[in-house]
Tab-separated table of C-alpha atoms and ligand atoms in Angstrom:
chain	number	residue	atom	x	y	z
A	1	UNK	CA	-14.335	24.222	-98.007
A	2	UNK	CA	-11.743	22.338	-97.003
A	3	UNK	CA	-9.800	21.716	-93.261
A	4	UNK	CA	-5.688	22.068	-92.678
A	5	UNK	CA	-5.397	19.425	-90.338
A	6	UNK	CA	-1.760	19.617	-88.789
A	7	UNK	CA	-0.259	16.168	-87.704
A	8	UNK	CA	1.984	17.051	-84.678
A	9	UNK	CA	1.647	13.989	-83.596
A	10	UNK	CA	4.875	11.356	-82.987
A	11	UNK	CA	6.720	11.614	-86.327
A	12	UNK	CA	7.185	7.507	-86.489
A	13	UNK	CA	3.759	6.737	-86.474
A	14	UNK	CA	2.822	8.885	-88.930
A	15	UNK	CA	2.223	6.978	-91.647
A	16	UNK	CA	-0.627	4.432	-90.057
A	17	UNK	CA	-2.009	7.967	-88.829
A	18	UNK	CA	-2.378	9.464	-92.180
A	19	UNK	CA	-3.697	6.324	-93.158
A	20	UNK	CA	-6.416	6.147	-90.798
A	21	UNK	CA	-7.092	9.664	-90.415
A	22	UNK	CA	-7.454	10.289	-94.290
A	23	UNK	CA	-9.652	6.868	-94.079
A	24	UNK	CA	-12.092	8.335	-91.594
A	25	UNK	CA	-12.416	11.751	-93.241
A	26	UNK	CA	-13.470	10.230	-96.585
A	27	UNK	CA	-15.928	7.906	-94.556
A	28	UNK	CA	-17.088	11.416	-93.108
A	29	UNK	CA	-16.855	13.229	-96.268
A	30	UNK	CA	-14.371	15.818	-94.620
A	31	UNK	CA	-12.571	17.597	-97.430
A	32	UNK	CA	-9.148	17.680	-95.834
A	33	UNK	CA	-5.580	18.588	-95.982
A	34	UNK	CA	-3.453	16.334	-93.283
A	35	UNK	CA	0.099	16.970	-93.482
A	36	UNK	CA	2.875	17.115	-90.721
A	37	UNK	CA	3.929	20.600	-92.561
A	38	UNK	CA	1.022	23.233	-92.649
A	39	UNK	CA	2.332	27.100	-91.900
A	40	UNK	CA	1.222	27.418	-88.163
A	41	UNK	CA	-1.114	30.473	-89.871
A	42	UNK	CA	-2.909	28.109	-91.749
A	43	UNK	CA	-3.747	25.420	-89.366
A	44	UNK	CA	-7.566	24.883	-88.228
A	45	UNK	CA	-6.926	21.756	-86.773
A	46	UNK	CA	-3.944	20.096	-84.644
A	47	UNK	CA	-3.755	16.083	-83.966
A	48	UNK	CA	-1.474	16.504	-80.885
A	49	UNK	CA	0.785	13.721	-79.069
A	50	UNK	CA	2.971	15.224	-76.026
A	51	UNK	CA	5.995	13.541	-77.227
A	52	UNK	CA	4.690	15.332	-81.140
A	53	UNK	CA	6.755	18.560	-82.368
A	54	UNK	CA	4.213	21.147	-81.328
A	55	UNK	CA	4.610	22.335	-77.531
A	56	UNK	CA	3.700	26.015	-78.090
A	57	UNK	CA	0.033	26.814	-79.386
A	58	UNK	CA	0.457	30.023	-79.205
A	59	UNK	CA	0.879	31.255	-82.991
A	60	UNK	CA	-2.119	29.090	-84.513
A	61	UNK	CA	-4.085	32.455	-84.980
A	62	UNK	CA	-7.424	30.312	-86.923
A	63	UNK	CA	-6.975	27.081	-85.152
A	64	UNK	CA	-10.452	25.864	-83.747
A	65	UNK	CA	-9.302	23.072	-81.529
A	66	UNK	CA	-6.557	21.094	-80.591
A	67	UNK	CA	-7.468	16.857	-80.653
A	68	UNK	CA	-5.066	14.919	-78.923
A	69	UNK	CA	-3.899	11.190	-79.225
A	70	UNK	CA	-3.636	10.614	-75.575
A	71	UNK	CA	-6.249	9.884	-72.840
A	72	UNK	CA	-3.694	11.320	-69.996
A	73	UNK	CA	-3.399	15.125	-70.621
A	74	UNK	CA	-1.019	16.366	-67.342
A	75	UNK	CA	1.612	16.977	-70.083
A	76	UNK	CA	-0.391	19.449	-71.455
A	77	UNK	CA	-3.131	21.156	-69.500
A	78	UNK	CA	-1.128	23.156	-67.008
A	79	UNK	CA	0.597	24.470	-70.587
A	80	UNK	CA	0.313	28.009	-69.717
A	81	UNK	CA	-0.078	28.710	-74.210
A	82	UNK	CA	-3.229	26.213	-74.326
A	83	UNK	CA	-5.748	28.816	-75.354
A	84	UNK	CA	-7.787	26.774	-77.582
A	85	UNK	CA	-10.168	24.208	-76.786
A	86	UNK	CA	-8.505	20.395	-75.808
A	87	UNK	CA	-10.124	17.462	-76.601
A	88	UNK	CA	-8.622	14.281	-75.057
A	89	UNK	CA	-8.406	10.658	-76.501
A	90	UNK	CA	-11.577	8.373	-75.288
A	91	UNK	CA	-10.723	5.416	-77.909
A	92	UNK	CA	-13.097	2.406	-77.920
A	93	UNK	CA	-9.903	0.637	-78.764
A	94	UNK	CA	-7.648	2.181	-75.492
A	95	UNK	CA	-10.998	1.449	-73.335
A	96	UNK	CA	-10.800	-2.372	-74.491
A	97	UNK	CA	-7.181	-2.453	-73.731
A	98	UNK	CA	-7.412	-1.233	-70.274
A	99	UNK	CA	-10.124	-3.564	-69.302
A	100	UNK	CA	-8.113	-6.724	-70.808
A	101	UNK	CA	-5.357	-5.362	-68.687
A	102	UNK	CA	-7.076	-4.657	-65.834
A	103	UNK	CA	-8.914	-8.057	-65.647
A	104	UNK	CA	-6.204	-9.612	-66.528
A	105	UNK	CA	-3.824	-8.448	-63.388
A	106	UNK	CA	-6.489	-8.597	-60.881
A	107	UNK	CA	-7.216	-12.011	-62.015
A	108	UNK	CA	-3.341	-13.169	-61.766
A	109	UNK	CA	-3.010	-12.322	-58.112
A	110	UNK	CA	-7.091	-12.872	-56.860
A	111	UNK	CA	-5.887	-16.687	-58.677
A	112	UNK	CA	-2.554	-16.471	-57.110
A	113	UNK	CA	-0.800	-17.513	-60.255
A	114	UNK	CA	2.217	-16.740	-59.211
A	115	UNK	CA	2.268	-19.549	-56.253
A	116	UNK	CA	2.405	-22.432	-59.595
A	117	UNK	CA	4.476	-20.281	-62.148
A	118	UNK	CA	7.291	-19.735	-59.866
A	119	UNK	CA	7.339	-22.461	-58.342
A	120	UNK	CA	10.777	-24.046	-58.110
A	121	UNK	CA	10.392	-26.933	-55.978
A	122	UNK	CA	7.617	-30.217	-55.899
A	123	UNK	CA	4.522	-28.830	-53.776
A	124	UNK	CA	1.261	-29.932	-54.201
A	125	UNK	CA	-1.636	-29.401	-51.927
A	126	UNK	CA	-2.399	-25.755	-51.749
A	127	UNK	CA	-5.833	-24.520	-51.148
A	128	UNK	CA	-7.755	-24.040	-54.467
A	129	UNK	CA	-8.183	-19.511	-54.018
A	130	UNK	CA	-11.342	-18.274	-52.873
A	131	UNK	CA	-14.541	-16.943	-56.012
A	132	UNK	CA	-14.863	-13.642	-56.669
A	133	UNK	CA	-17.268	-12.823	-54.723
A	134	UNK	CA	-14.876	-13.042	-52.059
A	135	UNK	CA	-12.315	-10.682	-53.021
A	136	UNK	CA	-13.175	-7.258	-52.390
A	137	UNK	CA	-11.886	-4.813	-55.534
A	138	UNK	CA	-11.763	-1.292	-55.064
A	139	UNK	CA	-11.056	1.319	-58.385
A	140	UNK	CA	-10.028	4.862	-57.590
A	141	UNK	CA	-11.861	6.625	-60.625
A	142	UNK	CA	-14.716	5.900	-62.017
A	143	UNK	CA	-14.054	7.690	-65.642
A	144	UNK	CA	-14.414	6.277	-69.286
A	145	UNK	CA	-11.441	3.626	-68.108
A	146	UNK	CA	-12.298	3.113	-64.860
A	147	UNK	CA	-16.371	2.678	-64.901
A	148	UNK	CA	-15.788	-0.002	-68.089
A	149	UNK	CA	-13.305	-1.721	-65.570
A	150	UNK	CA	-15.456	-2.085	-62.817
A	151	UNK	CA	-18.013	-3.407	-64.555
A	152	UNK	CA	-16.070	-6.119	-66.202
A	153	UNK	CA	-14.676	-7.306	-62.809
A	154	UNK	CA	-18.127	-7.193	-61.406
A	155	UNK	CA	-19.618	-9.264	-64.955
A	156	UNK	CA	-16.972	-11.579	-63.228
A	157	UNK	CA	-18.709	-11.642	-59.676
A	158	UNK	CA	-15.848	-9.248	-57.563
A	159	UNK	CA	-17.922	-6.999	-55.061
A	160	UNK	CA	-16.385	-3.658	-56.212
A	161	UNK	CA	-16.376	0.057	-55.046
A	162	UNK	CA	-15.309	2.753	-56.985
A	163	UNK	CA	-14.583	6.048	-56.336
A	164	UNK	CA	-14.979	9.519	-58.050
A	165	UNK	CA	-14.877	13.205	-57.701
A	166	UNK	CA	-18.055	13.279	-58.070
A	167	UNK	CA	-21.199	11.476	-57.362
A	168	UNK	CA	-21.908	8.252	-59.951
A	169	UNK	CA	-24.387	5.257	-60.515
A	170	UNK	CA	-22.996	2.645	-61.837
A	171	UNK	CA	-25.224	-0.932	-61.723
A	172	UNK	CA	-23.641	-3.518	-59.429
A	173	UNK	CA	-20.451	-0.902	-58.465
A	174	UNK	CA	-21.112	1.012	-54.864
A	175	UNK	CA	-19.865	4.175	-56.011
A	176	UNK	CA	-18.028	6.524	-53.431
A	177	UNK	CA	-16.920	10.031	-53.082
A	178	UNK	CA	-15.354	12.668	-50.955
A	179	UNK	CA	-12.875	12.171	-47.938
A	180	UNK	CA	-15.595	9.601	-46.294
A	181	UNK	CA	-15.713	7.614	-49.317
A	182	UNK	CA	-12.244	7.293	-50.008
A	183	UNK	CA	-11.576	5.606	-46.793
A	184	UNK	CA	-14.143	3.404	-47.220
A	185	UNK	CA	-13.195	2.725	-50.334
A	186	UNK	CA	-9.628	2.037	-49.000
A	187	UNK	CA	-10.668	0.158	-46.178
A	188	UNK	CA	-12.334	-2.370	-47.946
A	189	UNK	CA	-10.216	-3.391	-51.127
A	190	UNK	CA	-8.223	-6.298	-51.156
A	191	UNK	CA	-6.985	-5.700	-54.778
A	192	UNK	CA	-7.248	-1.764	-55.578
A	193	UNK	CA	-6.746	-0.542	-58.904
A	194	UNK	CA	-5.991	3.232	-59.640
A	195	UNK	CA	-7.507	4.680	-62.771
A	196	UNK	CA	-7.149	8.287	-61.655
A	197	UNK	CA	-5.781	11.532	-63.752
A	198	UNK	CA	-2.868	13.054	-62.516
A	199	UNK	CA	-3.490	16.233	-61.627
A	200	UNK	CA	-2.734	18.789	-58.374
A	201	UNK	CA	-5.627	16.703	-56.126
A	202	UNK	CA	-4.484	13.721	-56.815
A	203	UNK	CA	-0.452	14.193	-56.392
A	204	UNK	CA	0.587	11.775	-53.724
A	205	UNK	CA	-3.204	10.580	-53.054
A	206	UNK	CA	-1.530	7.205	-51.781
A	207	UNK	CA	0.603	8.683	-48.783
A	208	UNK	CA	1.990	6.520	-45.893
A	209	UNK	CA	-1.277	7.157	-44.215
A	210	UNK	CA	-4.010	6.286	-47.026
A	211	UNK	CA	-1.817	3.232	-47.919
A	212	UNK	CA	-1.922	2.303	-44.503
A	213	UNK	CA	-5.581	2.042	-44.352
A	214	UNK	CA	-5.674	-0.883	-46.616
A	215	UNK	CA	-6.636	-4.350	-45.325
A	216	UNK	CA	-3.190	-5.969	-44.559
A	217	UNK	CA	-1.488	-8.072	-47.789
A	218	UNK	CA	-3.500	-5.805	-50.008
A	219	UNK	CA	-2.528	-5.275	-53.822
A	220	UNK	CA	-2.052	-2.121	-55.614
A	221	UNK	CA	-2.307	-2.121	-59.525
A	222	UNK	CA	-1.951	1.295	-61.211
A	223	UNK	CA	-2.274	1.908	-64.717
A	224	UNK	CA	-3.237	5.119	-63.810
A	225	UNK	CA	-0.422	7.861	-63.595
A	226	UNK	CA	2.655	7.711	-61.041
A	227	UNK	CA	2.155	10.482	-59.086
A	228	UNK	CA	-0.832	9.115	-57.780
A	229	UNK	CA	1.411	7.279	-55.142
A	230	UNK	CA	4.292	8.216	-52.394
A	231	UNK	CA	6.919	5.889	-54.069
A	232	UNK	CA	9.038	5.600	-50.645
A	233	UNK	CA	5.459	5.098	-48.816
A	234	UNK	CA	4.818	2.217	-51.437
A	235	UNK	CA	8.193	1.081	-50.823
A	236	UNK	CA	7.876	0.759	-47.359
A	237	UNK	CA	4.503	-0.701	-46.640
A	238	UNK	CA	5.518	-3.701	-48.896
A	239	UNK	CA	8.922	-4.299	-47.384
A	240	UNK	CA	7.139	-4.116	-43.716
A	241	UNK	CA	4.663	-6.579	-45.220
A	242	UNK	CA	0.980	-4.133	-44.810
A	243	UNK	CA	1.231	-4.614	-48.801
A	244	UNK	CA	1.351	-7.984	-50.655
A	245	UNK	CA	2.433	-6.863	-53.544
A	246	UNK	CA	2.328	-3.745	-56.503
A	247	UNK	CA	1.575	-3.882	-59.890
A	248	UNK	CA	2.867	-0.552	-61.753
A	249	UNK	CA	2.653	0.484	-65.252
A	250	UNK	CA	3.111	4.042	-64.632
A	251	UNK	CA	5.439	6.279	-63.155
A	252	UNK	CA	6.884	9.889	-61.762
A	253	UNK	CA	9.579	9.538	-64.253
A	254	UNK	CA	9.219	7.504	-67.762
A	255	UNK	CA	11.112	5.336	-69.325
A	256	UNK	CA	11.543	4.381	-64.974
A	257	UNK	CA	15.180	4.489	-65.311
A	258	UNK	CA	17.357	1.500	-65.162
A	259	UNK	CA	18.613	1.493	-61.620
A	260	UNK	CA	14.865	2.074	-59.949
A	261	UNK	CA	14.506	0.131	-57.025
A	262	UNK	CA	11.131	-0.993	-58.136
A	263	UNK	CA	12.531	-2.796	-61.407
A	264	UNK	CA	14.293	-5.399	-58.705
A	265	UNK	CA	11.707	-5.691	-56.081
A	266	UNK	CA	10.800	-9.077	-55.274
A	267	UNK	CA	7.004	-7.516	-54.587
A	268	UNK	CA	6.448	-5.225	-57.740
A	269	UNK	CA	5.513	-6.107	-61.304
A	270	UNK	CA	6.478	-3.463	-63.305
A	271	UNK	CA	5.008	-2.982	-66.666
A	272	UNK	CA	6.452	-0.515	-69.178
A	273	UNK	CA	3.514	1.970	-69.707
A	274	UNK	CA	1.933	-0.655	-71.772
A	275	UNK	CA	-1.544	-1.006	-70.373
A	276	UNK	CA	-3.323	0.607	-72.843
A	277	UNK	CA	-2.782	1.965	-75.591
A	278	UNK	CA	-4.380	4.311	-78.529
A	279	UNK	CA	-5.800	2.374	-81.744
A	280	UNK	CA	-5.161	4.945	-84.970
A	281	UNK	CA	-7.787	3.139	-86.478
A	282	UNK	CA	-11.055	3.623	-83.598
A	283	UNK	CA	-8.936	7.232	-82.895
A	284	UNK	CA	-9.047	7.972	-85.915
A	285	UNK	CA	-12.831	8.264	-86.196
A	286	UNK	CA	-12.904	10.093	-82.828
A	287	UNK	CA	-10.294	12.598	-84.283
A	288	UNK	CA	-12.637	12.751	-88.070
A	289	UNK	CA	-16.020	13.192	-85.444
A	290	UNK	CA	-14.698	16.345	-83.700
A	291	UNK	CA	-13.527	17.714	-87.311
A	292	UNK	CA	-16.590	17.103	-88.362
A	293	UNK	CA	-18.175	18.797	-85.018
A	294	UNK	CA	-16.059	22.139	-84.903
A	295	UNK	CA	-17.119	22.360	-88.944
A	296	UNK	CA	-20.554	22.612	-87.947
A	297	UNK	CA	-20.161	24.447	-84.644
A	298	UNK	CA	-21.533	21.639	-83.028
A	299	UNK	CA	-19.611	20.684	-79.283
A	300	UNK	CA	-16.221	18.929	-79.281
A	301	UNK	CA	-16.368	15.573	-77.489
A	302	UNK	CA	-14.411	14.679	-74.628
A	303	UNK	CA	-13.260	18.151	-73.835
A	304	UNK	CA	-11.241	18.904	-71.302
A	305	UNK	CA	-11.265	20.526	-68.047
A	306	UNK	CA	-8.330	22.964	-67.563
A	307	UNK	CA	-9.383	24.206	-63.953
A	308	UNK	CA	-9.773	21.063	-62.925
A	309	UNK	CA	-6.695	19.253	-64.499
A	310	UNK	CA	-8.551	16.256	-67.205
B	401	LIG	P1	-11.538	10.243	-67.021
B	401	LIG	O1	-12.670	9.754	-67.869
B	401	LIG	O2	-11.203	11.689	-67.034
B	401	LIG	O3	-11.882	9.774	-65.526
B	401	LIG	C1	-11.154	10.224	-64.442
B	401	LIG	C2	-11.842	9.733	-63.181
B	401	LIG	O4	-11.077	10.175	-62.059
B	401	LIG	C3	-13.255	10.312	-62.999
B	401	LIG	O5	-14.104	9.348	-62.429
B	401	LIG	C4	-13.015	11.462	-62.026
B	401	LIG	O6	-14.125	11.794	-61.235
B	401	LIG	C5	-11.929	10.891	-61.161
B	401	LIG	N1	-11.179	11.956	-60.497
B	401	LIG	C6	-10.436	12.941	-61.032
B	401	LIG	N2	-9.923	13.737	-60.079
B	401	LIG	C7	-10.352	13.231	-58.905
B	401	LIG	C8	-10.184	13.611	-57.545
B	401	LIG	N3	-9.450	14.676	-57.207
B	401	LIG	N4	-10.787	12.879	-56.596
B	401	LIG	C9	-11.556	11.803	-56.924
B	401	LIG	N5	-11.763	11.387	-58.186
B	401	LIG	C10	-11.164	12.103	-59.162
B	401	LIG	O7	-10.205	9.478	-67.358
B	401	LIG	P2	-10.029	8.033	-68.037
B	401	LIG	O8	-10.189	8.135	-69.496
B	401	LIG	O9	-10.867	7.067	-67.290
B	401	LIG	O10	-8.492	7.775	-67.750
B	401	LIG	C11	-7.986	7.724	-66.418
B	401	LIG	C12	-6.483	7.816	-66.447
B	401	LIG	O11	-5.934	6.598	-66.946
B	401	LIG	C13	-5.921	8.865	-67.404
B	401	LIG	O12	-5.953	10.153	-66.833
B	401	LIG	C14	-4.510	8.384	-67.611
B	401	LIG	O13	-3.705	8.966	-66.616
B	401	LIG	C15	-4.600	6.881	-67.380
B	401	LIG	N6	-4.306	6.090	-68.581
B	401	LIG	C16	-3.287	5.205	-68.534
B	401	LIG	C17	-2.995	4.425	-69.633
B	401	LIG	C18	-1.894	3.401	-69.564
B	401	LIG	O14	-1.562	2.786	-70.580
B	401	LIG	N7	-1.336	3.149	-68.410
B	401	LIG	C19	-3.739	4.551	-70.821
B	401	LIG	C20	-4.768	5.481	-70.834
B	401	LIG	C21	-5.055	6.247	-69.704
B	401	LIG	P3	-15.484	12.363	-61.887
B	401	LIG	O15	-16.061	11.176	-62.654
B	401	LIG	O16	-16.308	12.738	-60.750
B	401	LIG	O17	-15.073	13.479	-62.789
């Protein structure tokens, strides 16, 4: 029999979505209609991206699941008309990206790059930077992004600590939890990366006093989500010089608008949201597998956890 599979996904990329969507249903021999324009009555599957059509799930009376294209789901788990199943984004291809991204900015200030590429003047005869080993990195979730991070940095020698919600082993990472763990974690990071969800227990997790209990010059990199941090606090503990510098690529409000006092900051990097990304053609065989699961009443992967927020 075959699927409705409604795209309600963002309209410009649907084309290299129904490409690679109808591409892993044939290699999962998923007889399928995919189409951004099935009657909400006939719909047993919905591809969902929060900035898609679809906002209201409420009148999809035979729909099984909802798959989305995202790994971040705060736009839509507190949606009050989410009665069906969620099943998030966990993309070999977005995992990859993250870690490229992830090495790569820890590596630019642990190397301190920027002393030679902004250089303006003749100056030779600084001190070659210390090895890995001796720069502590610290990564505030330990999830499908966050584990495959700290275990690239720590392939590369950094001691690193993570910490979760709850407990983990991860080989070569000392994995943390709870209140104890989080200001051990904080105490001991030179370079801390956040790769947390944002959700209600982790609003404002960086506040004046958690920031403050970072080794002084510390840097922050967050790919994560912006809520995670007190902006002003941020603001703040680098001007009064507890904070090296910031990395962001995510923020309370996105696109961060233009007159943002972080886009100026001599101490913030500021990436456009661009740290990772979803690859339609690795999704797409996440999106066919789930299809293919909820056909044969088998589990959904990567299912989400309303109560808890991801
Ligand atoms: P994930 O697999 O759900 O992992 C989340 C991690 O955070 C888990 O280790 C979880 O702990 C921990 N956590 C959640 N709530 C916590 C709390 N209250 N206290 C302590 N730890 C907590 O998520 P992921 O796939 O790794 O993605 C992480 C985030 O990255 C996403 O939510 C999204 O916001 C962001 N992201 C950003 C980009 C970008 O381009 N910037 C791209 C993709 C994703 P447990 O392991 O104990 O559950």
């Amino acid at each position: 029999m075959s699927v409705n599979i409604l795209y309600a996904g963002n309209p410009g990329r649907w084309e290299v979505y129904q490409r690679e969507i109808t591409t892993a249903l044939d290699d999962y021999g998923i007889d399928a209609v995919l189409s951004p324009d099935i009657p909400h009555s006939d719909v047993d599957y919905i591809v969902y991206d929060p900035n898609g059509p679809v906002q209201d799930f409420s009148d999809f009376p035979r729909a099984k699941a909802v798959l989305g294209l995202w790994a971040g789901v705060e736009r839509i788990v507190y949606n009050p008309t989410l009665l069906l199943p969620y099943s998030r984004m966990v993309d070999s291809g977005l995992t990859e990206g993250m870690r490229e991204w992830v090495v790569g900015h820890v590596l630019r200030h642990h190397l301190e790059m920027d002393q030679d590429i902004h250089r303006t003047t003749p100056a030779w005869g600084r001190l070659a930077p210390p090895l890995a080993r001796d720069r502590r990195v610290g990564i505030l979730g330990l999830g499908e992004l966050g584990k495959v991070a700290a275990c690239a940095l720590n392939a590369l020698n950094f001691p690193v600590t993570g910490w979760s919600r709850g407990e983990k082993q991860i080989e070569g990472v000392t994995c943390l939890h709870g209140d104890d763990g989080l200001e051990r974690v904080l105490n001991t990071s030179d370079i801390l990366v956040l790769l947390l969800p944002a959700t209600k227990a982790t609003d404002n997790l960086l506040n004046a006093e958690r920031l403050a209990m970072l080794p002084k010059g510390a840097v922050i990199i967050n790919p994560g989500r912006g809520p995670l941090i007190d902006d002003a606090a941020l603001l703040d503990a680098l001007d009064n010089g507890h904070l090296s510098h910031a990395t962001l690529d995510v923020f309370r409000v996105e696109p961060l608008p233009d007159d943002d006092p972080f886009w100026t900051h001599p101490k913030v990097t500021v990436t456009p949201h661009i740290a990772s990304d979803t690859r339609p053609d690795t999704a797409a065989r996440v999106i066919a597998e789930n299809i293919r699961r909820g056909e044969a009443k088998e589990p959904f992967l990567h299912l989400v956890d309303k109560k808890a927020g991801y």
